[in-house]
PDB file of C-alpha atoms in Angstrom:
ATOM      1  CA  UNK A   1      56.063 -63.230 -93.243  1.00  0.00           C
ATOM      2  CA  UNK A   2      52.922 -65.230 -92.733  1.00  0.00           C
ATOM      3  CA  UNK A   3      49.541 -63.567 -92.552  1.00  0.00           C
ATOM      4  CA  UNK A   4      46.763 -65.733 -91.157  1.00  0.00           C
ATOM      5  CA  UNK A   5      44.066 -63.367 -92.436  1.00  0.00           C
ATOM      6  CA  UNK A   6      45.237 -63.840 -96.036  1.00  0.00           C
ATOM      7  CA  UNK A   7      45.575 -67.641 -95.819  1.00  0.00           C
ATOM      8  CA  UNK A   8      42.944 -69.999 -97.193  1.00  0.00           C
ATOM      9  CA  UNK A   9      40.950 -71.918 -94.612  1.00  0.00           C
ATOM     10  CA  UNK A  10      43.146 -74.354 -92.728  1.00  0.00           C
ATOM     11  CA  UNK A  11      46.450 -73.094 -94.126  1.00  0.00           C
ATOM     12  CA  UNK A  12      48.915 -71.378 -91.819  1.00  0.00           C
ATOM     13  CA  UNK A  13      46.823 -71.977 -88.752  1.00  0.00           C
ATOM     14  CA  UNK A  14      48.200 -72.871 -85.373  1.00  0.00           C
ATOM     15  CA  UNK A  15      48.437 -76.601 -84.695  1.00  0.00           C
ATOM     16  CA  UNK A  16      45.884 -78.316 -82.486  1.00  0.00           C
ATOM     17  CA  UNK A  17      46.539 -77.696 -78.815  1.00  0.00           C
ATOM     18  CA  UNK A  18      47.536 -74.088 -79.398  1.00  0.00           C
ATOM     19  CA  UNK A  19      44.101 -72.535 -78.960  1.00  0.00           C
ATOM     20  CA  UNK A  20      45.525 -70.482 -76.065  1.00  0.00           C
ATOM     21  CA  UNK A  21      47.390 -68.239 -78.573  1.00  0.00           C
ATOM     22  CA  UNK A  22      50.688 -68.513 -76.709  1.00  0.00           C
ATOM     23  CA  UNK A  23      54.064 -68.438 -78.408  1.00  0.00           C
ATOM     24  CA  UNK A  24      56.236 -71.333 -77.295  1.00  0.00           C
ATOM     25  CA  UNK A  25      60.025 -71.339 -77.202  1.00  0.00           C
ATOM     26  CA  UNK A  26      61.925 -74.600 -76.797  1.00  0.00           C
ATOM     27  CA  UNK A  27      65.214 -74.244 -74.934  1.00  0.00           C
ATOM     28  CA  UNK A  28      68.008 -76.803 -74.764  1.00  0.00           C
ATOM     29  CA  UNK A  29      70.893 -76.786 -72.302  1.00  0.00           C
ATOM     30  CA  UNK A  30      73.793 -79.215 -72.570  1.00  0.00           C
ATOM     31  CA  UNK A  31      76.600 -77.384 -70.782  1.00  0.00           C
ATOM     32  CA  UNK A  32      79.440 -76.312 -73.069  1.00  0.00           C
ATOM     33  CA  UNK A  33      77.731 -77.938 -76.088  1.00  0.00           C
ATOM     34  CA  UNK A  34      74.271 -76.485 -76.746  1.00  0.00           C
ATOM     35  CA  UNK A  35      73.080 -73.555 -74.684  1.00  0.00           C
ATOM     36  CA  UNK A  36      69.788 -71.880 -75.635  1.00  0.00           C
ATOM     37  CA  UNK A  37      68.465 -69.373 -73.113  1.00  0.00           C
ATOM     38  CA  UNK A  38      66.147 -66.408 -72.657  1.00  0.00           C
ATOM     39  CA  UNK A  39      68.209 -63.265 -71.950  1.00  0.00           C
ATOM     40  CA  UNK A  40      65.147 -61.191 -71.065  1.00  0.00           C
ATOM     41  CA  UNK A  41      61.388 -61.549 -71.234  1.00  0.00           C
ATOM     42  CA  UNK A  42      58.796 -62.926 -68.856  1.00  0.00           C
ATOM     43  CA  UNK A  43      57.304 -66.262 -69.828  1.00  0.00           C
ATOM     44  CA  UNK A  44      53.812 -67.035 -68.579  1.00  0.00           C
ATOM     45  CA  UNK A  45      54.555 -70.741 -68.174  1.00  0.00           C
ATOM     46  CA  UNK A  46      57.553 -73.084 -68.166  1.00  0.00           C
ATOM     47  CA  UNK A  47      57.344 -76.841 -68.741  1.00  0.00           C
ATOM     48  CA  UNK A  48      60.361 -79.061 -68.354  1.00  0.00           C
ATOM     49  CA  UNK A  49      60.257 -81.656 -71.115  1.00  0.00           C
ATOM     50  CA  UNK A  50      63.256 -83.619 -69.856  1.00  0.00           C
ATOM     51  CA  UNK A  51      66.632 -82.985 -68.186  1.00  0.00           C
ATOM     52  CA  UNK A  52      67.950 -80.838 -71.032  1.00  0.00           C
ATOM     53  CA  UNK A  53      64.868 -79.267 -72.643  1.00  0.00           C
ATOM     54  CA  UNK A  54      62.213 -76.844 -71.457  1.00  0.00           C
ATOM     55  CA  UNK A  55      59.271 -75.135 -73.126  1.00  0.00           C
ATOM     56  CA  UNK A  56      58.596 -71.471 -72.296  1.00  0.00           C
ATOM     57  CA  UNK A  57      55.230 -69.917 -73.194  1.00  0.00           C
ATOM     58  CA  UNK A  58      54.736 -66.200 -73.856  1.00  0.00           C
ATOM     59  CA  UNK A  59      51.476 -64.250 -74.138  1.00  0.00           C
ATOM     60  CA  UNK A  60      50.797 -62.108 -77.238  1.00  0.00           C
ATOM     61  CA  UNK A  61      52.620 -58.768 -77.162  1.00  0.00           C
ATOM     62  CA  UNK A  62      55.548 -59.955 -75.034  1.00  0.00           C
ATOM     63  CA  UNK A  63      59.118 -59.187 -76.062  1.00  0.00           C
ATOM     64  CA  UNK A  64      61.948 -61.611 -75.352  1.00  0.00           C
ATOM     65  CA  UNK A  65      65.553 -62.219 -76.357  1.00  0.00           C
ATOM     66  CA  UNK A  66      66.551 -65.745 -77.361  1.00  0.00           C
ATOM     67  CA  UNK A  67      70.261 -66.550 -77.296  1.00  0.00           C
ATOM     68  CA  UNK A  68      71.435 -69.682 -79.104  1.00  0.00           C
ATOM     69  CA  UNK A  69      74.987 -70.930 -78.777  1.00  0.00           C
ATOM     70  CA  UNK A  70      76.506 -74.256 -79.787  1.00  0.00           C
ATOM     71  CA  UNK A  71      80.039 -75.607 -79.853  1.00  0.00           C
ATOM     72  CA  UNK A  72      81.958 -78.717 -80.791  1.00  0.00           C
ATOM     73  CA  UNK A  73      85.456 -79.954 -79.890  1.00  0.00           C
ATOM     74  CA  UNK A  74      87.001 -77.146 -81.962  1.00  0.00           C
ATOM     75  CA  UNK A  75      85.064 -74.190 -80.560  1.00  0.00           C
ATOM     76  CA  UNK A  76      81.932 -72.159 -81.209  1.00  0.00           C
ATOM     77  CA  UNK A  77      79.799 -73.320 -84.140  1.00  0.00           C
ATOM     78  CA  UNK A  78      76.882 -70.909 -83.778  1.00  0.00           C
ATOM     79  CA  UNK A  79      76.232 -67.814 -81.754  1.00  0.00           C
ATOM     80  CA  UNK A  80      72.926 -66.022 -82.374  1.00  0.00           C
ATOM     81  CA  UNK A  81      70.558 -63.644 -80.695  1.00  0.00           C
ATOM     82  CA  UNK A  82      66.983 -62.901 -81.711  1.00  0.00           C
ATOM     83  CA  UNK A  83      64.738 -60.289 -80.124  1.00  0.00           C
ATOM     84  CA  UNK A  84      61.134 -61.176 -80.840  1.00  0.00           C
ATOM     85  CA  UNK A  85      57.719 -59.670 -80.127  1.00  0.00           C
ATOM     86  CA  UNK A  86      55.035 -62.326 -79.813  1.00  0.00           C
ATOM     87  CA  UNK A  87      51.982 -61.831 -81.996  1.00  0.00           C
ATOM     88  CA  UNK A  88      48.234 -62.049 -81.546  1.00  0.00           C
ATOM     89  CA  UNK A  89      46.087 -64.356 -83.675  1.00  0.00           C
ATOM     90  CA  UNK A  90      45.668 -62.951 -87.181  1.00  0.00           C
ATOM     91  CA  UNK A  91      48.815 -60.802 -87.039  1.00  0.00           C
ATOM     92  CA  UNK A  92      51.526 -61.461 -89.599  1.00  0.00           C
ATOM     93  CA  UNK A  93      54.637 -63.156 -88.241  1.00  0.00           C
ATOM     94  CA  UNK A  94      58.016 -64.515 -89.262  1.00  0.00           C
ATOM     95  CA  UNK A  95      59.118 -68.033 -88.454  1.00  0.00           C
ATOM     96  CA  UNK A  96      62.149 -68.742 -86.329  1.00  0.00           C
ATOM     97  CA  UNK A  97      63.737 -72.044 -85.251  1.00  0.00           C
ATOM     98  CA  UNK A  98      62.558 -73.248 -81.829  1.00  0.00           C
ATOM     99  CA  UNK A  99      59.836 -70.541 -81.688  1.00  0.00           C
ATOM    100  CA  UNK A 100      56.285 -71.694 -82.459  1.00  0.00           C
ATOM    101  CA  UNK A 101      54.527 -70.334 -84.367  1.00  0.00           C
ATOM    102  CA  UNK A 102      56.962 -67.418 -84.794  1.00  0.00           C
ATOM    103  CA  UNK A 103      56.842 -63.711 -84.061  1.00  0.00           C
ATOM    104  CA  UNK A 104      57.692 -60.188 -85.113  1.00  0.00           C
ATOM    105  CA  UNK A 105      61.493 -60.368 -85.301  1.00  0.00           C
ATOM    106  CA  UNK A 106      62.903 -57.047 -84.090  1.00  0.00           C
ATOM    107  CA  UNK A 107      66.560 -58.100 -84.171  1.00  0.00           C
ATOM    108  CA  UNK A 108      68.280 -61.150 -85.626  1.00  0.00           C
ATOM    109  CA  UNK A 109      72.072 -61.353 -85.542  1.00  0.00           C
ATOM    110  CA  UNK A 110      74.719 -64.041 -85.558  1.00  0.00           C
ATOM    111  CA  UNK A 111      78.438 -64.201 -84.838  1.00  0.00           C
ATOM    112  CA  UNK A 112      80.211 -63.732 -81.517  1.00  0.00           C
ATOM    113  CA  UNK A 113      81.203 -60.060 -82.041  1.00  0.00           C
ATOM    114  CA  UNK A 114      77.679 -58.958 -83.000  1.00  0.00           C
ATOM    115  CA  UNK A 115      75.989 -61.052 -80.313  1.00  0.00           C
ATOM    116  CA  UNK A 116      78.424 -59.637 -77.757  1.00  0.00           C
ATOM    117  CA  UNK A 117      77.590 -56.108 -78.882  1.00  0.00           C
ATOM    118  CA  UNK A 118      73.849 -56.770 -78.470  1.00  0.00           C
ATOM    119  CA  UNK A 119      74.386 -58.277 -75.011  1.00  0.00           C
ATOM    120  CA  UNK A 120      76.380 -55.159 -74.017  1.00  0.00           C
ATOM    121  CA  UNK A 121      73.562 -52.941 -75.334  1.00  0.00           C
ATOM    122  CA  UNK A 122      71.054 -54.897 -73.223  1.00  0.00           C
ATOM    123  CA  UNK A 123      73.262 -54.452 -70.137  1.00  0.00           C
ATOM    124  CA  UNK A 124      73.535 -50.707 -70.830  1.00  0.00           C
ATOM    125  CA  UNK A 125      69.735 -50.448 -71.048  1.00  0.00           C
ATOM    126  CA  UNK A 126      69.361 -52.339 -67.761  1.00  0.00           C
ATOM    127  CA  UNK A 127      71.977 -50.034 -66.190  1.00  0.00           C
ATOM    128  CA  UNK A 128      69.615 -47.124 -66.956  1.00  0.00           C
ATOM    129  CA  UNK A 129      66.955 -48.902 -64.887  1.00  0.00           C
ATOM    130  CA  UNK A 130      64.894 -49.737 -67.977  1.00  0.00           C
ATOM    131  CA  UNK A 131      63.381 -53.177 -68.514  1.00  0.00           C
ATOM    132  CA  UNK A 132      64.560 -54.345 -71.980  1.00  0.00           C
ATOM    133  CA  UNK A 133      61.042 -55.675 -72.680  1.00  0.00           C
ATOM    134  CA  UNK A 134      59.770 -52.078 -72.562  1.00  0.00           C
ATOM    135  CA  UNK A 135      62.353 -50.626 -74.963  1.00  0.00           C
ATOM    136  CA  UNK A 136      61.048 -49.124 -78.195  1.00  0.00           C
ATOM    137  CA  UNK A 137      60.933 -51.794 -80.932  1.00  0.00           C
ATOM    138  CA  UNK A 138      62.528 -49.191 -83.200  1.00  0.00           C
ATOM    139  CA  UNK A 139      65.657 -49.275 -81.046  1.00  0.00           C
ATOM    140  CA  UNK A 140      66.063 -53.040 -81.464  1.00  0.00           C
ATOM    141  CA  UNK A 141      65.648 -52.570 -85.232  1.00  0.00           C
ATOM    142  CA  UNK A 142      68.208 -49.751 -85.112  1.00  0.00           C
ATOM    143  CA  UNK A 143      70.743 -52.016 -83.384  1.00  0.00           C
ATOM    144  CA  UNK A 144      70.068 -54.780 -85.929  1.00  0.00           C
ATOM    145  CA  UNK A 145      70.512 -52.439 -88.896  1.00  0.00           C
ATOM    146  CA  UNK A 146      73.642 -50.692 -87.584  1.00  0.00           C
ATOM    147  CA  UNK A 147      75.439 -53.924 -86.680  1.00  0.00           C
ATOM    148  CA  UNK A 148      74.428 -55.546 -89.969  1.00  0.00           C
ATOM    149  CA  UNK A 149      75.969 -52.555 -91.785  1.00  0.00           C
ATOM    150  CA  UNK A 150      79.136 -52.821 -89.679  1.00  0.00           C
ATOM    151  CA  UNK A 151      78.494 -49.668 -87.635  1.00  0.00           C
ATOM    152  CA  UNK A 152      78.277 -49.077 -83.904  1.00  0.00           C
ATOM    153  CA  UNK A 153      74.665 -48.622 -82.706  1.00  0.00           C
ATOM    154  CA  UNK A 154      73.698 -45.522 -80.771  1.00  0.00           C
ATOM    155  CA  UNK A 155      72.899 -45.967 -77.093  1.00  0.00           C
ATOM    156  CA  UNK A 156      69.300 -45.938 -75.867  1.00  0.00           C
ATOM    157  CA  UNK A 157      68.563 -42.943 -73.654  1.00  0.00           C
ATOM    158  CA  UNK A 158      66.068 -42.058 -70.945  1.00  0.00           C
ATOM    159  CA  UNK A 159      64.684 -39.343 -73.268  1.00  0.00           C
ATOM    160  CA  UNK A 160      64.048 -41.887 -76.029  1.00  0.00           C
ATOM    161  CA  UNK A 161      62.367 -44.167 -73.527  1.00  0.00           C
ATOM    162  CA  UNK A 162      60.110 -41.408 -72.177  1.00  0.00           C
ATOM    163  CA  UNK A 163      59.134 -40.482 -75.749  1.00  0.00           C
ATOM    164  CA  UNK A 164      58.355 -44.136 -76.514  1.00  0.00           C
ATOM    165  CA  UNK A 165      56.161 -44.464 -73.402  1.00  0.00           C
ATOM    166  CA  UNK A 166      54.292 -41.242 -74.270  1.00  0.00           C
ATOM    167  CA  UNK A 167      53.743 -42.473 -77.827  1.00  0.00           C
ATOM    168  CA  UNK A 168      52.260 -45.717 -76.435  1.00  0.00           C
ATOM    169  CA  UNK A 169      49.789 -43.717 -74.328  1.00  0.00           C
ATOM    170  CA  UNK A 170      48.431 -41.753 -77.303  1.00  0.00           C
ATOM    171  CA  UNK A 171      48.343 -44.569 -79.879  1.00  0.00           C
ATOM    172  CA  UNK A 172      44.992 -46.352 -80.246  1.00  0.00           C
TER     173      UNK A 172
END
């Protein structure tokens, strides 16, 4: 993790041009070769860099899921999913490829079976009528930990969601 508050002057600071405190995610799309996409999360701005690359900007506190998939002539080379909460200036963060400067990584998994399981969990949450960006961060960590340990994660429920929303209302 990086912690801007603990860094000496000039070290670990955002590069010039990032005074807006946005987190930027670079996506690439070359069909059937390299496919990076946002599964959920609302970007505040999208810039198309060229025909295959775009830059999505997220405000501090946003949650998004970044899916990265790449293949060659022999099949899938990488399959990853990361669920990230963007951070405010001064908050500690973890670095992640294609995400600048980084964020609070709630879930980080690779491999087709695990990524597929996470995508099914996201669909199940959406089927409950819940926006995945509003899900308790603890649930994303739970899914990460259970799948990493080789266990099936428990489903997110309406009761858990109501409890999470109530907790947000009483926290300072």
